[in-house]
Short mmCIF file of C-alpha atoms and ligand atoms in Angstrom, two decimals:
data_model
loop_
_atom_site.label_atom_id
_atom_site.label_comp_id
_atom_site.label_asym_id
_atom_site.label_seq_id
_atom_site.Cartn_x
_atom_site.Cartn_y
_atom_site.Cartn_z
CA UNK A 1 187.01 40.55 273.40
CA UNK A 2 188.58 39.15 276.57
CA UNK A 3 186.91 36.65 278.90
CA UNK A 4 184.70 38.34 281.46
CA UNK A 5 183.45 37.24 284.84
CA UNK A 6 179.80 38.11 285.34
CA UNK A 7 177.57 37.74 288.39
CA UNK A 8 174.80 35.19 288.03
CA UNK A 9 171.16 35.53 288.97
CA UNK A 10 171.64 32.73 291.51
CA UNK A 11 174.33 34.68 293.38
CA UNK A 12 177.54 33.15 291.98
CA UNK A 13 179.73 34.12 289.04
CA UNK A 14 180.34 32.74 285.58
CA UNK A 15 183.33 33.37 283.34
CA UNK A 16 182.19 34.01 279.80
CA UNK A 17 184.87 33.43 277.12
CA UNK A 18 185.81 36.34 274.88
CA UNK A 19 184.61 34.41 271.82
CA UNK A 20 181.15 34.05 273.37
CA UNK A 21 180.94 37.80 274.05
CA UNK A 22 182.16 38.38 270.50
CA UNK A 23 179.25 36.27 269.23
CA UNK A 24 176.87 38.44 271.28
CA UNK A 25 178.48 41.54 269.79
CA UNK A 26 178.02 40.18 266.26
CA UNK A 27 174.36 39.50 266.96
CA UNK A 28 173.38 43.05 267.99
CA UNK A 29 173.35 46.26 266.02
CA UNK A 30 174.19 48.22 269.17
CA UNK A 31 177.39 47.91 271.17
CA UNK A 32 178.70 45.45 273.74
CA UNK A 33 180.89 47.35 276.22
CA UNK A 34 183.12 45.92 278.96
CA UNK A 35 185.43 47.58 281.49
CA UNK A 36 188.35 49.24 279.72
CA UNK A 37 186.39 49.93 276.53
CA UNK A 38 185.91 53.54 275.46
CA UNK A 39 182.53 54.77 276.69
CA UNK A 40 182.38 52.30 279.62
CA UNK A 41 182.42 54.98 282.33
CA UNK A 42 179.85 57.15 280.54
CA UNK A 43 177.57 54.14 280.04
CA UNK A 44 177.62 53.11 283.71
CA UNK A 45 177.14 56.63 285.09
CA UNK A 46 173.65 57.44 286.34
CA UNK A 47 171.92 60.50 287.79
CA UNK A 48 172.63 59.79 291.48
CA UNK A 49 176.35 60.37 292.10
CA UNK A 50 176.12 58.17 295.24
CA UNK A 51 175.92 55.15 292.92
CA UNK A 52 179.30 54.14 291.50
CA UNK A 53 178.83 50.58 290.29
CA UNK A 54 180.79 48.60 287.69
CA UNK A 55 178.75 46.27 285.51
CA UNK A 56 180.67 43.41 283.89
CA UNK A 57 179.07 43.96 280.51
CA UNK A 58 176.80 46.60 279.02
CA UNK A 59 174.65 45.82 275.99
CA UNK A 60 173.79 49.20 274.50
CA UNK A 61 170.76 48.22 272.43
CA UNK A 62 169.55 49.95 269.28
CA UNK A 63 166.30 48.07 268.75
CA UNK A 64 163.96 45.42 270.12
CA UNK A 65 165.94 42.60 268.50
CA UNK A 66 169.05 43.73 270.41
CA UNK A 67 167.07 43.64 273.66
CA UNK A 68 165.85 40.13 272.83
CA UNK A 69 169.42 39.01 272.08
CA UNK A 70 170.63 40.46 275.39
CA UNK A 71 167.85 38.81 277.41
CA UNK A 72 168.42 35.44 275.72
CA UNK A 73 172.16 35.72 276.40
CA UNK A 74 171.37 36.48 280.04
CA UNK A 75 169.07 33.44 280.22
CA UNK A 76 171.63 31.15 278.57
CA UNK A 77 174.34 32.11 281.07
CA UNK A 78 171.96 32.80 283.97
CA UNK A 79 173.31 36.35 284.34
CA UNK A 80 172.31 38.94 286.89
CA UNK A 81 170.64 41.57 284.73
CA UNK A 82 169.78 45.24 285.12
CA UNK A 83 167.79 47.48 282.77
CA UNK A 84 168.62 51.13 282.13
CA UNK A 85 166.10 53.62 280.78
CA UNK A 86 166.97 57.22 281.66
CA UNK A 87 169.24 56.28 284.59
CA UNK A 88 167.37 58.53 287.05
CA UNK A 89 166.22 56.10 289.69
CA UNK A 90 167.35 57.27 293.14
CA UNK A 91 168.08 53.66 294.15
CA UNK A 92 170.43 53.23 291.17
CA UNK A 93 168.73 50.00 290.14
CA UNK A 94 169.76 50.50 286.51
CA UNK A 95 173.30 49.40 287.35
CA UNK A 96 174.79 46.65 289.53
CA UNK A 97 178.35 45.53 290.19
CA UNK A 98 179.36 42.59 288.03
CA UNK A 99 175.99 42.37 286.25
CA UNK A 100 174.89 42.62 282.62
CA UNK A 101 173.24 45.99 281.95
CA UNK A 102 170.66 46.14 279.19
CA UNK A 103 171.01 49.78 278.24
CA UNK A 104 168.19 51.41 276.26
CA UNK A 105 169.66 54.92 276.23
CA UNK A 106 170.21 54.74 272.44
CA UNK A 107 166.51 53.96 271.89
CA UNK A 108 164.94 57.41 272.19
CA UNK A 109 162.76 57.66 269.10
CA UNK A 110 159.34 59.33 269.51
CA UNK A 111 156.71 59.18 266.74
CA UNK A 112 153.57 61.26 266.98
CA UNK A 113 150.35 60.67 265.11
CA UNK A 114 148.59 64.00 265.66
CA UNK A 115 145.34 62.84 264.03
CA UNK A 116 144.90 59.88 266.36
CA UNK A 117 146.56 61.81 269.21
CA UNK A 118 148.89 58.93 269.91
CA UNK A 119 152.67 58.82 270.47
CA UNK A 120 154.94 55.79 270.17
CA UNK A 121 157.91 56.26 272.48
CA UNK A 122 160.99 54.01 272.61
CA UNK A 123 162.01 52.55 275.96
CA UNK A 124 165.09 54.75 276.45
CA UNK A 125 163.46 58.10 275.69
CA UNK A 126 163.72 60.99 278.13
CA UNK A 127 160.83 63.25 279.08
CA UNK A 128 162.38 66.05 276.99
CA UNK A 129 162.24 63.81 273.88
CA UNK A 130 158.52 63.24 274.33
CA UNK A 131 157.70 66.86 275.22
CA UNK A 132 159.60 68.18 272.18
CA UNK A 133 157.93 65.79 269.71
CA UNK A 134 154.39 66.06 271.06
CA UNK A 135 154.46 69.84 271.52
CA UNK A 136 155.11 70.26 267.80
CA UNK A 137 151.42 69.39 267.56
CA UNK A 138 150.23 71.17 270.73
CA UNK A 139 149.90 67.80 272.49
CA UNK A 140 151.44 66.22 275.60
CA UNK A 141 151.59 63.13 277.83
CA UNK A 142 151.39 63.73 281.61
CA UNK A 143 155.02 63.18 282.65
CA UNK A 144 157.30 64.34 285.49
CA UNK A 145 158.88 67.68 286.33
CA UNK A 146 162.54 67.06 285.41
CA UNK A 147 163.05 66.72 281.68
CA UNK A 148 166.13 64.47 281.84
CA UNK A 149 164.18 61.67 283.61
CA UNK A 150 163.58 58.44 281.68
CA UNK A 151 160.07 57.82 280.40
CA UNK A 152 160.34 54.08 281.05
CA UNK A 153 161.13 54.02 284.75
CA UNK A 154 158.75 56.91 285.41
CA UNK A 155 155.87 55.27 283.57
CA UNK A 156 156.38 51.83 285.04
CA UNK A 157 156.10 53.28 288.56
CA UNK A 158 152.97 55.35 287.78
CA UNK A 159 154.31 58.76 286.76
CA UNK A 160 152.96 62.16 287.76
CA UNK A 161 153.65 65.82 287.08
CA UNK A 162 151.99 69.10 286.17
CA UNK A 163 149.30 67.54 283.97
CA UNK A 164 148.30 64.72 286.30
CA UNK A 165 145.49 66.43 288.18
CA UNK A 166 143.83 67.12 284.85
CA UNK A 167 144.76 64.05 282.81
CA UNK A 168 145.77 61.44 285.38
CA UNK A 169 149.01 59.58 285.95
CA UNK A 170 151.32 58.70 283.07
CA UNK A 171 150.01 55.13 283.22
CA UNK A 172 146.47 56.41 282.83
CA UNK A 173 147.42 57.59 279.33
CA UNK A 174 149.18 54.34 278.40
CA UNK A 175 147.52 52.50 275.52
CA UNK A 176 149.97 49.66 275.04
CA UNK A 177 153.54 48.54 275.59
CA UNK A 178 155.90 46.38 273.57
CA UNK A 179 157.71 44.12 276.01
CA UNK A 180 160.62 41.68 275.82
CA UNK A 181 159.74 39.04 278.38
CA UNK A 182 162.03 37.15 280.75
CA UNK A 183 162.43 34.36 278.16
CA UNK A 184 163.27 36.79 275.35
CA UNK A 185 159.90 36.81 273.57
CA UNK A 186 158.42 40.03 272.16
CA UNK A 187 154.84 40.59 273.25
CA UNK A 188 152.39 43.47 273.23
CA UNK A 189 150.44 44.36 276.37
CA UNK A 190 147.23 46.36 276.11
CA UNK A 191 143.63 46.11 277.28
CA UNK A 192 143.03 43.65 274.40
CA UNK A 193 146.24 41.64 274.51
CA UNK A 194 147.97 40.22 277.57
CA UNK A 195 145.68 42.33 279.73
CA UNK A 196 147.21 40.99 282.96
CA UNK A 197 150.68 42.13 281.92
CA UNK A 198 149.26 45.52 280.89
CA UNK A 199 147.76 45.88 284.37
CA UNK A 200 151.07 44.96 286.04
CA UNK A 201 153.14 47.36 283.94
CA UNK A 202 151.01 50.29 285.08
CA UNK A 203 152.72 50.70 288.45
CA UNK A 204 154.54 47.40 289.02
CA UNK A 205 157.94 48.84 288.00
CA UNK A 206 160.54 47.01 285.93
CA UNK A 207 159.53 43.60 287.31
CA UNK A 208 157.79 42.13 284.29
CA UNK A 209 160.05 42.56 281.27
CA UNK A 210 161.95 45.13 279.24
CA UNK A 211 159.63 47.68 277.67
CA UNK A 212 161.02 48.60 274.27
CA UNK A 213 158.17 50.96 273.31
CA UNK A 214 155.19 52.66 274.91
CA UNK A 215 152.10 53.91 273.11
CA UNK A 216 150.53 56.93 274.84
CA UNK A 217 147.25 58.79 274.39
CA UNK A 218 147.98 62.53 273.95
CA UNK A 219 146.17 65.56 275.34
CA UNK A 220 145.98 69.12 273.98
CA UNK A 221 148.35 71.33 276.01
CA UNK A 222 149.97 74.73 275.40
CA UNK A 223 152.11 75.53 273.50
CA UNK A 224 152.12 78.27 276.18
CA UNK A 225 150.94 77.59 279.71
CA UNK A 226 150.38 79.88 282.66
CA UNK A 227 152.99 78.85 285.20
CA UNK A 228 155.79 80.10 287.42
CA UNK A 229 157.21 80.51 290.88
CA UNK A 230 156.09 82.55 293.88
CA UNK A 231 158.79 82.94 296.53
CA UNK A 232 157.97 83.68 300.18
CA UNK A 233 160.21 84.41 303.19
CA UNK A 234 160.64 81.31 305.34
CA UNK A 235 159.36 83.26 308.41
CA UNK A 236 155.95 83.42 306.71
CA UNK A 237 155.90 79.69 305.88
CA UNK A 238 153.51 78.57 308.70
CA UNK A 239 150.79 80.91 307.49
CA UNK A 240 151.53 80.47 303.75
CA UNK A 241 151.36 76.68 304.05
CA UNK A 242 147.99 76.80 305.81
CA UNK A 243 146.59 79.08 303.11
CA UNK A 244 148.16 76.84 300.47
CA UNK A 245 146.38 73.87 302.03
CA UNK A 246 143.01 75.66 302.01
CA UNK A 247 143.54 76.64 298.36
CA UNK A 248 144.65 73.22 297.10
CA UNK A 249 141.89 71.37 298.94
CA UNK A 250 139.30 72.97 296.65
CA UNK A 251 141.40 73.82 293.56
CA UNK A 252 140.05 72.78 290.14
CA UNK A 253 141.81 69.96 288.27
CA UNK A 254 143.55 72.40 285.91
CA UNK A 255 145.48 73.84 288.85
CA UNK A 256 148.59 72.24 290.34
CA UNK A 257 150.65 74.02 292.96
CA UNK A 258 153.66 72.32 294.48
CA UNK A 259 155.70 73.50 297.49
CA UNK A 260 159.49 73.62 297.60
CA UNK A 261 161.24 74.45 300.87
CA UNK A 262 164.96 75.14 300.51
CA UNK A 263 167.68 77.76 300.58
CA UNK A 264 167.09 80.21 297.74
CA UNK A 265 169.29 79.54 294.72
CA UNK A 266 170.66 82.63 292.93
CA UNK A 267 167.63 83.00 290.69
CA UNK A 268 167.89 86.11 288.48
CA UNK A 269 164.51 87.46 289.62
CA UNK A 270 165.35 87.21 293.36
CA UNK A 271 166.99 90.18 295.10
CA UNK A 272 170.57 89.21 296.01
CA UNK A 273 170.04 89.54 299.76
CA UNK A 274 167.74 86.50 299.58
CA UNK A 275 170.23 84.18 297.89
CA UNK A 276 171.20 81.35 300.24
CA UNK A 277 168.41 82.08 302.76
CA UNK A 278 165.60 79.62 303.49
CA UNK A 279 162.50 80.34 301.43
CA UNK A 280 159.18 78.73 300.60
CA UNK A 281 158.49 78.47 296.89
CA UNK A 282 155.07 77.82 295.40
CA UNK A 283 155.43 76.39 291.89
CA UNK A 284 152.11 76.94 290.11
CA UNK A 285 150.76 75.58 286.85
CA UNK A 286 147.47 75.89 285.00
CA UNK A 287 146.57 73.27 282.42
CA UNK A 288 143.83 75.24 280.62
CA UNK A 289 143.54 78.59 278.87
CA UNK A 290 145.57 81.64 279.86
CA UNK A 291 142.49 83.69 280.77
CA UNK A 292 140.95 81.01 282.95
CA UNK A 293 144.34 80.43 284.52
CA UNK A 294 144.74 84.10 285.50
CA UNK A 295 141.53 83.80 287.50
CA UNK A 296 142.18 80.37 288.93
CA UNK A 297 145.71 81.16 290.14
CA UNK A 298 144.86 84.59 291.58
CA UNK A 299 143.99 83.26 295.07
CA UNK A 300 147.38 81.56 295.36
CA UNK A 301 149.09 84.78 294.21
CA UNK A 302 147.16 86.68 296.89
CA UNK A 303 148.65 84.58 299.70
CA UNK A 304 150.95 86.56 302.05
CA UNK A 305 153.64 89.02 300.91
CA UNK A 306 155.88 87.24 298.43
CA UNK A 307 159.44 88.31 297.70
CA UNK A 308 158.87 87.49 294.04
CA UNK A 309 156.01 86.34 291.82
CA UNK A 310 156.99 85.33 288.29
CA UNK A 311 153.78 83.64 287.20
CA UNK A 312 153.28 84.24 283.50
CA UNK A 313 152.95 82.54 280.12
CA UNK A 314 155.78 80.06 279.46
CA UNK A 315 156.27 77.57 276.65
CA UNK A 316 155.14 74.22 278.05
CA UNK A 317 158.48 72.62 277.08
CA UNK A 318 160.31 75.41 278.95
CA UNK A 319 158.22 74.92 282.09
CA UNK A 320 158.92 71.19 281.91
CA UNK A 321 162.62 72.12 282.24
CA UNK A 322 162.19 74.78 284.92
CA UNK A 323 163.69 72.62 287.67
CA UNK A 324 166.44 71.02 285.57
CA UNK A 325 169.19 73.42 286.77
CA UNK A 326 168.58 72.33 290.39
CA UNK A 327 168.51 68.63 289.47
CA UNK A 328 171.59 68.17 287.31
CA UNK A 329 173.15 64.67 287.29
CA UNK A 330 176.23 63.69 289.26
CA UNK A 331 175.52 65.15 292.74
CA UNK A 332 175.08 62.88 295.74
CA UNK A 333 171.40 62.33 296.54
CA UNK A 334 169.31 60.51 299.12
CA UNK A 335 165.51 60.63 299.30
CA UNK A 336 162.78 59.73 301.77
CA UNK A 337 159.15 60.04 300.82
CA UNK A 338 155.65 59.82 302.30
CA UNK A 339 152.14 59.91 300.83
CA UNK A 340 149.43 62.06 302.44
CA UNK A 341 145.70 62.47 301.99
CA UNK A 342 145.79 65.79 303.88
CA UNK A 343 148.37 68.18 305.27
CA UNK A 344 147.88 68.06 309.01
CA UNK A 345 149.06 71.05 311.09
CA UNK A 346 151.41 68.71 312.94
CA UNK A 347 152.95 67.54 309.66
CA UNK A 348 153.48 71.11 308.43
CA UNK A 349 155.09 72.20 311.71
CA UNK A 350 157.32 69.12 311.75
CA UNK A 351 158.58 69.82 308.25
CA UNK A 352 159.20 73.51 308.94
CA UNK A 353 161.11 72.76 312.13
CA UNK A 354 163.50 70.48 310.18
CA UNK A 355 163.83 72.73 307.15
CA UNK A 356 165.12 75.45 309.49
CA UNK A 357 168.22 73.22 309.86
CA UNK A 358 168.95 72.05 306.30
CA UNK A 359 172.21 70.04 306.22
CA UNK A 360 173.38 71.41 302.84
CA UNK A 361 172.46 74.34 300.55
CA UNK A 362 171.06 71.97 297.92
CA UNK A 363 168.72 70.00 300.18
CA UNK A 364 165.00 70.59 299.79
CA UNK A 365 161.58 69.28 300.68
CA UNK A 366 159.12 69.00 297.80
CA UNK A 367 155.38 68.64 298.33
CA UNK A 368 153.69 67.50 295.13
CA UNK A 369 150.01 68.26 294.61
CA UNK A 370 148.03 65.24 293.36
CA UNK A 371 144.35 64.34 293.49
CA UNK A 372 142.02 65.43 290.69
CA UNK A 373 141.98 62.89 287.86
CA UNK A 374 144.62 60.70 289.56
CA UNK A 375 142.10 59.91 292.30
CA UNK A 376 139.08 59.12 290.13
CA UNK A 377 140.37 55.67 289.17
CA UNK A 378 139.87 52.61 291.30
CA UNK A 379 143.02 51.51 293.22
CA UNK A 380 142.75 48.05 291.64
CA UNK A 381 142.33 49.32 288.06
CA UNK A 382 146.11 49.56 287.63
CA UNK A 383 149.03 48.19 289.64
CA UNK A 384 149.65 51.73 290.99
CA UNK A 385 147.47 51.63 294.13
CA UNK A 386 147.74 55.04 295.82
CA UNK A 387 144.71 56.70 294.25
CA UNK A 388 143.63 58.42 297.48
CA UNK A 389 146.98 60.21 297.84
CA UNK A 390 146.60 63.97 297.44
CA UNK A 391 150.09 65.10 298.39
CA UNK A 392 153.48 63.42 298.14
CA UNK A 393 156.36 64.75 300.20
CA UNK A 394 159.84 64.02 298.95
CA UNK A 395 162.67 64.79 301.33
CA UNK A 396 165.34 65.40 298.78
CA UNK A 397 168.81 65.62 300.27
CA UNK A 398 171.54 66.60 297.85
CA UNK A 399 175.19 67.49 298.37
CA UNK A 400 178.59 67.15 296.69
CA UNK A 401 181.22 66.24 299.27
CA UNK A 402 181.17 62.58 300.47
CA UNK A 403 181.66 64.01 303.98
CA UNK A 404 178.05 65.14 303.70
CA UNK A 405 176.82 61.54 303.44
CA UNK A 406 176.27 60.94 307.15
CA UNK A 407 174.67 64.27 308.17
CA UNK A 408 172.47 64.50 305.06
CA UNK A 409 171.17 60.93 305.24
CA UNK A 410 170.59 61.30 309.00
CA UNK A 411 168.64 64.54 308.47
CA UNK A 412 166.43 62.94 305.80
CA UNK A 413 165.70 59.89 307.95
CA UNK A 414 164.85 62.00 311.00
CA UNK A 415 162.44 64.21 309.06
CA UNK A 416 160.89 61.10 307.51
CA UNK A 417 160.38 59.49 310.94
CA UNK A 418 158.94 62.66 312.43
CA UNK A 419 156.42 63.06 309.59
CA UNK A 420 155.42 59.36 309.50
CA UNK A 421 152.48 59.62 311.93
CA UNK A 422 150.69 61.98 309.53
CA UNK A 423 151.24 59.91 306.36
CA UNK A 424 149.08 57.21 304.77
CA UNK A 425 151.89 54.65 305.18
CA UNK A 426 152.05 54.32 301.40
CA UNK A 427 154.99 55.34 299.25
CA UNK A 428 155.53 56.09 295.56
CA UNK A 429 157.73 53.26 294.31
CA UNK A 430 159.84 55.62 292.19
CA UNK A 431 160.90 57.69 295.20
CA UNK A 432 162.37 54.80 297.22
CA UNK A 433 166.12 54.72 297.89
CA UNK A 434 167.98 51.40 297.81
CA UNK A 435 167.78 50.83 301.58
CA UNK A 436 163.97 50.59 301.64
CA UNK A 437 163.46 46.90 300.86
CA UNK A 438 161.12 46.70 303.87
CA UNK A 439 158.75 49.21 302.22
CA UNK A 440 158.04 47.12 299.09
CA UNK A 441 154.67 46.08 300.52
CA UNK A 442 153.82 49.73 301.27
CA UNK A 443 154.72 50.70 297.71
CA UNK A 444 152.45 48.16 296.02
CA UNK A 445 149.78 48.24 298.74
CA UNK A 446 146.64 46.13 298.25
CA UNK A 447 147.81 45.17 294.74
CA UNK A 448 150.90 43.38 296.01
CA UNK A 449 149.42 39.85 296.10
CA UNK A 450 148.18 40.07 292.52
CA UNK A 451 151.57 41.41 291.45
CA UNK A 452 153.29 38.41 293.08
CA UNK A 453 151.03 36.06 291.08
CA UNK A 454 151.73 37.92 287.85
CA UNK A 455 155.45 37.93 288.57
CA UNK A 456 155.19 34.14 288.82
CA UNK A 457 153.50 34.05 285.43
CA UNK A 458 155.73 36.52 283.56
CA UNK A 459 159.10 36.21 285.33
CA UNK A 460 159.07 33.01 287.43
CA UNK A 461 162.88 32.98 287.81
CA UNK A 462 162.97 36.63 288.91
CA UNK A 463 165.28 37.52 286.03
CA UNK A 464 164.26 41.18 286.45
CA UNK A 465 165.17 41.55 290.10
CA UNK A 466 167.27 44.73 290.09
CA UNK A 467 164.33 46.98 290.97
CA UNK A 468 161.84 47.51 293.80
CA UNK A 469 161.49 43.79 293.57
CA UNK A 470 158.31 41.74 293.56
CA UNK A 471 159.37 38.16 294.18
CA UNK A 472 157.48 35.39 292.41
CA UNK A 473 155.32 33.02 294.50
CA UNK A 474 158.07 30.39 294.50
CA UNK A 475 160.57 32.84 296.05
CA UNK A 476 158.21 34.84 298.27
P1 LIG B 501 166.40 54.08 285.41
O1 LIG B 501 167.29 54.42 286.56
O2 LIG B 501 166.99 54.00 284.06
O3 LIG B 501 165.65 52.73 285.69
C1 LIG B 501 165.05 52.48 286.92
C2 LIG B 501 164.39 51.13 286.89
O4 LIG B 501 163.28 51.18 286.00
C3 LIG B 501 165.27 50.04 286.35
O5 LIG B 501 166.01 49.47 287.39
C4 LIG B 501 164.28 49.08 285.77
O6 LIG B 501 163.77 48.25 286.79
C5 LIG B 501 163.20 49.98 285.27
N1 LIG B 501 163.33 50.29 283.85
C6 LIG B 501 163.92 51.36 283.27
N2 LIG B 501 163.75 51.30 281.94
C7 LIG B 501 163.05 50.19 281.69
C8 LIG B 501 162.53 49.60 280.51
N3 LIG B 501 162.70 50.17 279.31
N4 LIG B 501 161.84 48.45 280.61
C9 LIG B 501 161.64 47.86 281.82
N5 LIG B 501 162.11 48.39 282.97
C10 LIG B 501 162.79 49.54 282.90
N6 LIG B 501 158.79 60.64 289.05
C11 LIG B 501 157.55 61.12 288.80
O7 LIG B 501 156.60 60.35 288.66
N7 LIG B 501 157.33 62.46 288.69
C12 LIG B 501 158.33 63.38 288.80
O8 LIG B 501 158.09 64.56 288.68
C13 LIG B 501 159.64 62.90 289.05
N8 LIG B 501 160.68 63.76 289.15
C14 LIG B 501 161.95 63.27 289.30
C15 LIG B 501 163.03 64.16 289.35
C16 LIG B 501 164.31 63.67 289.48
C17 LIG B 501 165.46 64.62 289.54
C18 LIG B 501 164.54 62.29 289.58
C19 LIG B 501 165.92 61.77 289.78
C20 LIG B 501 163.49 61.40 289.55
C21 LIG B 501 162.19 61.88 289.42
N9 LIG B 501 161.08 61.02 289.41
C22 LIG B 501 159.83 61.50 289.16
C23 LIG B 501 161.27 59.59 289.70
C24 LIG B 501 161.41 58.80 288.44
O9 LIG B 501 160.12 58.46 287.99
C25 LIG B 501 162.22 57.52 288.72
O10 LIG B 501 163.50 57.90 289.11
C26 LIG B 501 162.28 56.59 287.52
O11 LIG B 501 162.72 55.32 287.95
C27 LIG B 501 163.19 57.13 286.46
O12 LIG B 501 163.13 56.34 285.31
P2 LIG B 501 164.47 56.06 284.47
O13 LIG B 501 164.07 55.33 283.25
O14 LIG B 501 165.23 57.33 284.31
O15 LIG B 501 165.20 55.12 285.51
#
């Protein structure tokens, strides 16, 4: 290997001789990849096409020992380090120019113990890996709504999706984590071992170490679930949203209904004259039996005069992939997000006014429906603090041509500002773009001070800083 200049944690650079990199390569069972090697461009590519960064070296790990070797190498040479799980973070924190990337994308093994209802999931697994393995036994972990997302980043931020109102956040089903710490040790964090680290991992992001495996409690789900989309004309949105609000305010925990406002994609069940026109989509899911679901979802199906209603039985794994075609990797994306405890009339009108002027056909506003089990846990029980949040709005701008950068980002920021007065002021850490450093305090809320203390204990040199960063006491 040739000598390579790598950015250091302290802000400088260090030139690492080829022989030293060769020694690293000999010590791992995965690969060590530098610019010019085959696979370099694939390994540095992440979901958000806005992020085009060139790490100096990528350690594509195959097991925990590889991760330990990579962390120790980073410590020895004081390297700036990033960690890649599924590569989906909007801020692109998995990759940094000139840094060492610890890449877990080859560590996707999922083992299910159906008797104990427990799954052991490696740190680079995607949601689809977990859904496929657990559904073989009619079980599931509450995860997100796009199956190509990484389990690690999602879990470490909190994690929510269709099952969360019934079974809580992803972190609420976490039993333990195997972690490589900032000094390269392997430790286990659970309620019985390193309890403080276990607390911090459940919402504190990638700040505390590299998680090489998660152990999750599983819940009976499916294999078929009542779910689907109801599409309304945009003209009816003011009334539909108010009825949606009334319905979701009293809906049972088994019910989750999310709102998507966007231009209609060419969905096969939509009459062609609607393609490309603004619509309001209600995405509905029932976590219990089909019969109960028919009854529970009927009021939402009775709202207004929909253009299409395709609620029906779907395999759970299929429903988990329902939004994948709209969220494929490689497009340019910018997000702004707010938490809400209620959907004020003013907030709804503000959103609708802006959605009437979408800056690109792929832009959308998502309103996720939380509450239920996610809110019945004390805000200080886990690092994730936003237990009172009942709706999360994600302004999701998406486009292909770099010329769209300015208008799309401007549109997202303006909608975000206009909706701010109605929000809690909190934000889901996993929905923050890379220009939101000032919102770190809002993301960790009242748990921030404890997280700073734990950062001091577990990563005093801020080795894991390429994230929504919690700085240790000595740096704060
Ligand atoms: P990566 O980009 O690989 O990593 C992000 C950061 O996580 C890294 O910088 C690092 O700090 C940390 N990290 C990753 N892996 C590890 C590890 N093994 N050990 C330690 N730290 C690690 N979130 C939801 O909760 N619900 C949703 O429904 C949802 N839908 C989404 C849909 C799309 C299209 C996208 C792009 C994101 C969605 N998210 C959702 C947000 C998602 O949770 C975050 O993007 C999350 O960071 C993705 O995790 P990742 O492993 O893919 O991230």
